Coordinates of C-alpha atoms and ligand atoms in Angstrom, one line a residue:
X1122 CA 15.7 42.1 18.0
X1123 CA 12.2 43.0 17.9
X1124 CA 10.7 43.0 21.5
X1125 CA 9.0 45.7 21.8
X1126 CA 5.6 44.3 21.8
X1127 CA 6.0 41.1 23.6
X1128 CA 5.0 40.0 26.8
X1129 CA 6.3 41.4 29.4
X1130 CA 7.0 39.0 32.9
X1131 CA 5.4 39.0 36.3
X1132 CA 8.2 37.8 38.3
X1133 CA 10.5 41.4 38.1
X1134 CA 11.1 43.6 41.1
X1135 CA 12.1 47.0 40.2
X1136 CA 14.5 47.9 43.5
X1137 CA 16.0 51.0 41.8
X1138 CA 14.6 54.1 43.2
X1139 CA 15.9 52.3 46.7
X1140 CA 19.9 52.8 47.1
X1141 CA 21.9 50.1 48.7
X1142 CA 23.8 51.1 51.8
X1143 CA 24.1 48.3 53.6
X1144 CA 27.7 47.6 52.5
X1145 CA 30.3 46.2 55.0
X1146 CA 27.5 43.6 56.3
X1147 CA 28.3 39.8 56.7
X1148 CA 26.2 37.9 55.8
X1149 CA 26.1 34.3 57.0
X1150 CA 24.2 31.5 54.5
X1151 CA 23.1 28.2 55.8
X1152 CA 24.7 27.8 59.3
X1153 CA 25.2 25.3 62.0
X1154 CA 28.6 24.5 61.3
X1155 CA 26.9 22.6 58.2
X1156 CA 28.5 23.5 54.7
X1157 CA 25.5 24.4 52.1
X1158 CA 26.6 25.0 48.5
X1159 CA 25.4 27.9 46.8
X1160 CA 26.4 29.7 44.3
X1161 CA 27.1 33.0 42.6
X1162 CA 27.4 32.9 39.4
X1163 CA 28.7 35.9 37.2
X1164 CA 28.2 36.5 33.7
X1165 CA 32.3 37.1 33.4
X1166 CA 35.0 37.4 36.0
X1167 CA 36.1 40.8 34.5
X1168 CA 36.4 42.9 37.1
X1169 CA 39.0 39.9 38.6
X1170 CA 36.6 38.8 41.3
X1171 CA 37.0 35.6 42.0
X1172 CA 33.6 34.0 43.6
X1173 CA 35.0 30.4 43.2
X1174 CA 35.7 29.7 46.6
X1175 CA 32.1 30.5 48.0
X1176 CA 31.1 27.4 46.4
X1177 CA 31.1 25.7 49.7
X1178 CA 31.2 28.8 51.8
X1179 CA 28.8 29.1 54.4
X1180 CA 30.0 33.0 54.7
X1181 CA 30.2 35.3 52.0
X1182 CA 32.0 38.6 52.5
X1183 CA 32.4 40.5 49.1
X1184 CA 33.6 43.9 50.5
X1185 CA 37.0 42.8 50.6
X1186 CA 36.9 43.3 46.7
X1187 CA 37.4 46.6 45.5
X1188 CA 34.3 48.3 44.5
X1189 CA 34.2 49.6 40.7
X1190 CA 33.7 53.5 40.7
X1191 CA 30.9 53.2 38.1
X1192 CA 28.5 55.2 36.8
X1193 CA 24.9 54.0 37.3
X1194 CA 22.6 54.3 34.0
X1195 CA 19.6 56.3 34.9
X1196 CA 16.2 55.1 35.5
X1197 CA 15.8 53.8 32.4
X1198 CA 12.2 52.6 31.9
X1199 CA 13.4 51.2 28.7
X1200 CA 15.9 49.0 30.3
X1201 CA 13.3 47.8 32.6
X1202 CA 11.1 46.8 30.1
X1203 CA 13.6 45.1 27.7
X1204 CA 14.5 42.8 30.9
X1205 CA 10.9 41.8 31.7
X1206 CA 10.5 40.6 28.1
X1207 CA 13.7 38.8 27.3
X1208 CA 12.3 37.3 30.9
X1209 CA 8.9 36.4 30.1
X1210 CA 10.4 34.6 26.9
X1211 CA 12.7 32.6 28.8
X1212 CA 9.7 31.8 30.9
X1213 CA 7.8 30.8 27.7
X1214 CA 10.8 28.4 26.5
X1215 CA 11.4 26.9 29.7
X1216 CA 7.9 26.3 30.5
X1217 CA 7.6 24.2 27.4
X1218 CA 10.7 22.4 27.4
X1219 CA 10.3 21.4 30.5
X1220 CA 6.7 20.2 30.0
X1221 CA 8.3 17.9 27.0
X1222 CA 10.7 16.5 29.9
X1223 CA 7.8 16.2 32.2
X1224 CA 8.9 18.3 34.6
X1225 CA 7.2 21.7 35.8
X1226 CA 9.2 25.4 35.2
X1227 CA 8.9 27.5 38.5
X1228 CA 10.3 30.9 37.0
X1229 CA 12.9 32.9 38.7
X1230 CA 12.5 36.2 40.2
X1231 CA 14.7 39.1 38.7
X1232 CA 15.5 42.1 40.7
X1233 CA 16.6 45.5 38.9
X1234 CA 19.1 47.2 41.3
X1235 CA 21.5 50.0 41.4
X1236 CA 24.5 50.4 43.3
X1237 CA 24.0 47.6 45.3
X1238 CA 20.8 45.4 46.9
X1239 CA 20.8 42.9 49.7
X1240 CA 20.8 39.2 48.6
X1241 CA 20.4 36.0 50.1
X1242 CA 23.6 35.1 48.8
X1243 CA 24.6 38.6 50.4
X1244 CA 25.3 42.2 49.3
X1245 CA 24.5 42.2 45.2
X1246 CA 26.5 45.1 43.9
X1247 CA 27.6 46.6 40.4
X1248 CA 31.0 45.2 40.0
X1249 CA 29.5 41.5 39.9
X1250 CA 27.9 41.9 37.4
X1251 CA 24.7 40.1 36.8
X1252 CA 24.4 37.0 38.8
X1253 CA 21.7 34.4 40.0
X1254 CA 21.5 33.3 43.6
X1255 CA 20.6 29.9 44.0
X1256 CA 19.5 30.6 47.5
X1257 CA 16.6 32.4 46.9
X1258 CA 16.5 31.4 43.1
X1259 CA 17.0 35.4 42.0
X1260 CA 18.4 36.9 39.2
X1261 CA 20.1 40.4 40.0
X1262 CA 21.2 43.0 37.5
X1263 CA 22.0 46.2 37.6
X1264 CA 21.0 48.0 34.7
X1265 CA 24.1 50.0 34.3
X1266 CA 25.7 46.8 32.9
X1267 CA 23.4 47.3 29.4
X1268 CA 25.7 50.4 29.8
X1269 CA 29.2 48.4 30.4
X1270 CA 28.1 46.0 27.5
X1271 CA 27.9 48.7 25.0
X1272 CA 31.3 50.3 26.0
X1273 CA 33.5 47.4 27.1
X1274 CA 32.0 44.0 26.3
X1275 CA 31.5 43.2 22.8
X1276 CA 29.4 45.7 21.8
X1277 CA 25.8 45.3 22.8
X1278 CA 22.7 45.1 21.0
X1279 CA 19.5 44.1 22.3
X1280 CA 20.0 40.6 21.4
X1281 CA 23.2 40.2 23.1
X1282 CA 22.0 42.2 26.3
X1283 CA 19.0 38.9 26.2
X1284 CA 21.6 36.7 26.0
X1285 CA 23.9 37.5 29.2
X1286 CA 19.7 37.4 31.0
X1287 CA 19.1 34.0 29.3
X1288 CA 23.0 33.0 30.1
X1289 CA 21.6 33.6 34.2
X1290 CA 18.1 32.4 33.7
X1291 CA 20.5 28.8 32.4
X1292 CA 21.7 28.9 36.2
X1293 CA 18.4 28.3 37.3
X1294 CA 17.8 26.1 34.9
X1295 CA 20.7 24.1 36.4
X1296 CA 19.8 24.7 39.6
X1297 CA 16.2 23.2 38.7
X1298 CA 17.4 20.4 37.3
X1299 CA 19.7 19.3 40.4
X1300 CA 22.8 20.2 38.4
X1301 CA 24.5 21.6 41.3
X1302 CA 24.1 19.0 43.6
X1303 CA 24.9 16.6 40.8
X1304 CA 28.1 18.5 40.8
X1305 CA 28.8 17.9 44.1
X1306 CA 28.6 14.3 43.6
X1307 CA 31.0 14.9 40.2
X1308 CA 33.7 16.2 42.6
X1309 CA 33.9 13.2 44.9
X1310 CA 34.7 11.0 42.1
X1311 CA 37.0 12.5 40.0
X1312 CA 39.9 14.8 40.5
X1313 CA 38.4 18.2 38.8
X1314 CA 39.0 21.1 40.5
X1315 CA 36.5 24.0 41.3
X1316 CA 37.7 26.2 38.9
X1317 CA 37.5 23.4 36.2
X1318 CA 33.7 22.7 37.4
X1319 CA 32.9 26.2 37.3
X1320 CA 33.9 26.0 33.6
X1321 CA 31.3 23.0 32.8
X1322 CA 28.7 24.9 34.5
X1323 CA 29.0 28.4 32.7
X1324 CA 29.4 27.0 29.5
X1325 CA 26.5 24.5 29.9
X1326 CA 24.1 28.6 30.9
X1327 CA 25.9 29.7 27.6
X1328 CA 24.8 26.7 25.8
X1329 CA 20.5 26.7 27.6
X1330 CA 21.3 30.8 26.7
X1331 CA 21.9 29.9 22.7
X1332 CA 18.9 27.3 23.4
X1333 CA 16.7 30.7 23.8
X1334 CA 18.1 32.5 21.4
X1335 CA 16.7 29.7 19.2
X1336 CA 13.4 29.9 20.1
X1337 CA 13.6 33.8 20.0
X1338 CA 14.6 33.2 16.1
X1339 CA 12.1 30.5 15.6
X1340 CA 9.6 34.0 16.6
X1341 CA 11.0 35.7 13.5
X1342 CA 11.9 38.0 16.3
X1343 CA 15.7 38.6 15.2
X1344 CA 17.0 41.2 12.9
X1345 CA 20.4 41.3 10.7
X1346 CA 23.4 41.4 12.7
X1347 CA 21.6 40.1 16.2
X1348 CA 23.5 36.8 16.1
X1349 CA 26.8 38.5 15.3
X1350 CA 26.9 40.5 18.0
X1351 CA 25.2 38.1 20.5
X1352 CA 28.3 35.9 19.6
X1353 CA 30.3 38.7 19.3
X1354 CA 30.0 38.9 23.4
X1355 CA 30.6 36.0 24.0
X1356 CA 34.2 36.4 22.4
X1357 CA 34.2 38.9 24.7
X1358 CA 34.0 37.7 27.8
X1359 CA 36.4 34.6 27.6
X1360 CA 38.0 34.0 30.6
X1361 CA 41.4 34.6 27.5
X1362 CA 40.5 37.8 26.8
X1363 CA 39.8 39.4 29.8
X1364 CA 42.4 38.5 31.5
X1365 CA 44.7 39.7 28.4
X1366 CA 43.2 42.8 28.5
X1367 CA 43.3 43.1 32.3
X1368 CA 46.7 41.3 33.3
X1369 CA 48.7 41.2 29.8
X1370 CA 48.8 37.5 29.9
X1371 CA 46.8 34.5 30.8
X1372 CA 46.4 31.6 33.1
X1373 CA 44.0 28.8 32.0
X1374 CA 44.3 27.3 35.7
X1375 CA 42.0 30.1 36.8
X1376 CA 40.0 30.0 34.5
X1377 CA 36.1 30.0 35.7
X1378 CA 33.7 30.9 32.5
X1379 CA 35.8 29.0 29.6
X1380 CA 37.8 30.9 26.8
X1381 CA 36.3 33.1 24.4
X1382 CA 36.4 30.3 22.0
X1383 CA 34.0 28.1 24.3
X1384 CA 32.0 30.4 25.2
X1385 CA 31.3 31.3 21.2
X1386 CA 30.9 27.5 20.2
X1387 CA 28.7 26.4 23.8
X1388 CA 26.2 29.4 23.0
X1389 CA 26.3 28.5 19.1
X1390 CA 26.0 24.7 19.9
X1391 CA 22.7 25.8 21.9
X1392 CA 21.6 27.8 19.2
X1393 CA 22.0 26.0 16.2
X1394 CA 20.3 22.3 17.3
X1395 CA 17.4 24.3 20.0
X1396 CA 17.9 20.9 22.1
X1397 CA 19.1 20.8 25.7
X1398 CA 20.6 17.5 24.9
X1399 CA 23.4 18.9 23.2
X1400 CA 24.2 21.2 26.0
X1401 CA 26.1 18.3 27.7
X1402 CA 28.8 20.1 29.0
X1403 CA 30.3 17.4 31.9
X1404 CA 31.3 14.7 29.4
X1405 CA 32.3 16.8 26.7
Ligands
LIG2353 ZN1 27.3 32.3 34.6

């Protein structure tokens, strides 16, 4: 993908000279007694963290979960960079698409972190992955995951690091556009459980991620083999075949993200027709 000289985003905070100690803190969200939805959402439950139940936790309390001995990436002022462009072009597709709805795009904020970083959906760290919290409408990566991508996930390539930003930046999308309280509503009328909605609603960031990727293409700004190996990830991060990897077998039941095979056609579905229409994934 060519990025290099594109516009590079406003909304990033770079948090990664600061290291996280904070750990072993809990973190109460809403309160009252009243039950406020929010949301973590992971790019892909790999590391078998399973976030489904805070969906209508007023609590979160994620050091319980074994933390991931990884090795955090450097500094890298490339990564940095790379992250405020793929964001600025979300913010350039967004902005537009929403115009043609008549609605207005506020952009996210994206924080660069390492190790771990305080959240208003709690402590961000490593193992999660990146994820958006609705709460304060944030995007958190660490960029030792460009790292974890290359070596475990499919691969890499520039393209398909853009895509697991633009599958997060598609949470806020959702969260714009009411999705998540509309889902709320969904689950008082029908029998779906969480795990089930939490399917729809990954897919559907797969699907607005494949809608950038679109316009990205439509820039001339893709080179041979980007789509491959943007889809490529995808594959890799089915619900099917990490838990094949991981466990040895599978159980669709817990499935969160959608198998590798939904993932692949949600994100090509969003790719191929550019129109948020298609990417209709509650009656489908
Ligand atoms: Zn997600």
């Amino acid at each position: 993908m060519r990025w290099r000289d594109q516009r590079e985003s406003d909304n990033i905070e770079d948090r990664r000279s600061q290291s996280g100690s904070e750990l072993g803190t809990r973190i109460p969200i809403g309160g009252k007694g009243r039950v406020v939805l929010f949301i973590v959402v992971l790019i892909a439950g790999y590391y078998g963290v399973d976030l489904t139940g805070l969906l209508n936790s007023d609590v979160i309390d994620l050091n319980s979960t074994p933390q991931n001995s990884a090795e955090y990436a450097v500094d890298d002022p490339q990564a940095a960079k790379f992250t405020s462009v793929i964001l600025a072009s979300t913010e350039d597709y967004w902005s537009q698409d929403f115009k043609r709805l008549g609605k207005t795009y506020i952009p996210p904020k994206l924080v660069l972190y390492t190790g771990s970083t305080q959240t208003s959906c709690g402590t961000g760290q490593t193992f999660m992955g990146p994820f958006y919290c609705s709460v304060d409408k944030t995007v958190y990566l660490d960029t030792s995951f460009y790292q974890e991508m290359k070596q475990r996930l499919g691969g890499g390539g520039d393209f398909a690091q853009g895509y697991v930003i633009a599958h997060e930046i598609g949470h806020h999308v959702q969260n714009l556009l009411g999705t998540f309280n509309q889902l709320k509503q969904f689950k008082q009328y029908s029998d779906v459980s969480d795990n089930q909605l939490s399917v729809k609603l990954e897919l559907q960031a797969d699907c607005y991620a494949g809608l950038w990727g679109n316009a990205v293409q439509k820039q001339n700004l893709l080179e041979v083999g980007d789509i491959e190996q943007a889809l490529n990830t995808t594959e890799a991060i089915g619900d099917d075949r990490l838990q094949r990897q991981r466990d040895g077998y599978v159980v669709p039941d817990s499935f969160t993200h959608g198998t590798s095979k939904q993932r692949y056609a949600w994100f090509k579905k969003g790719f191929d027709s550019g129109s948020i229409e298609q990417c209709d994934t509650f009656t489908e």
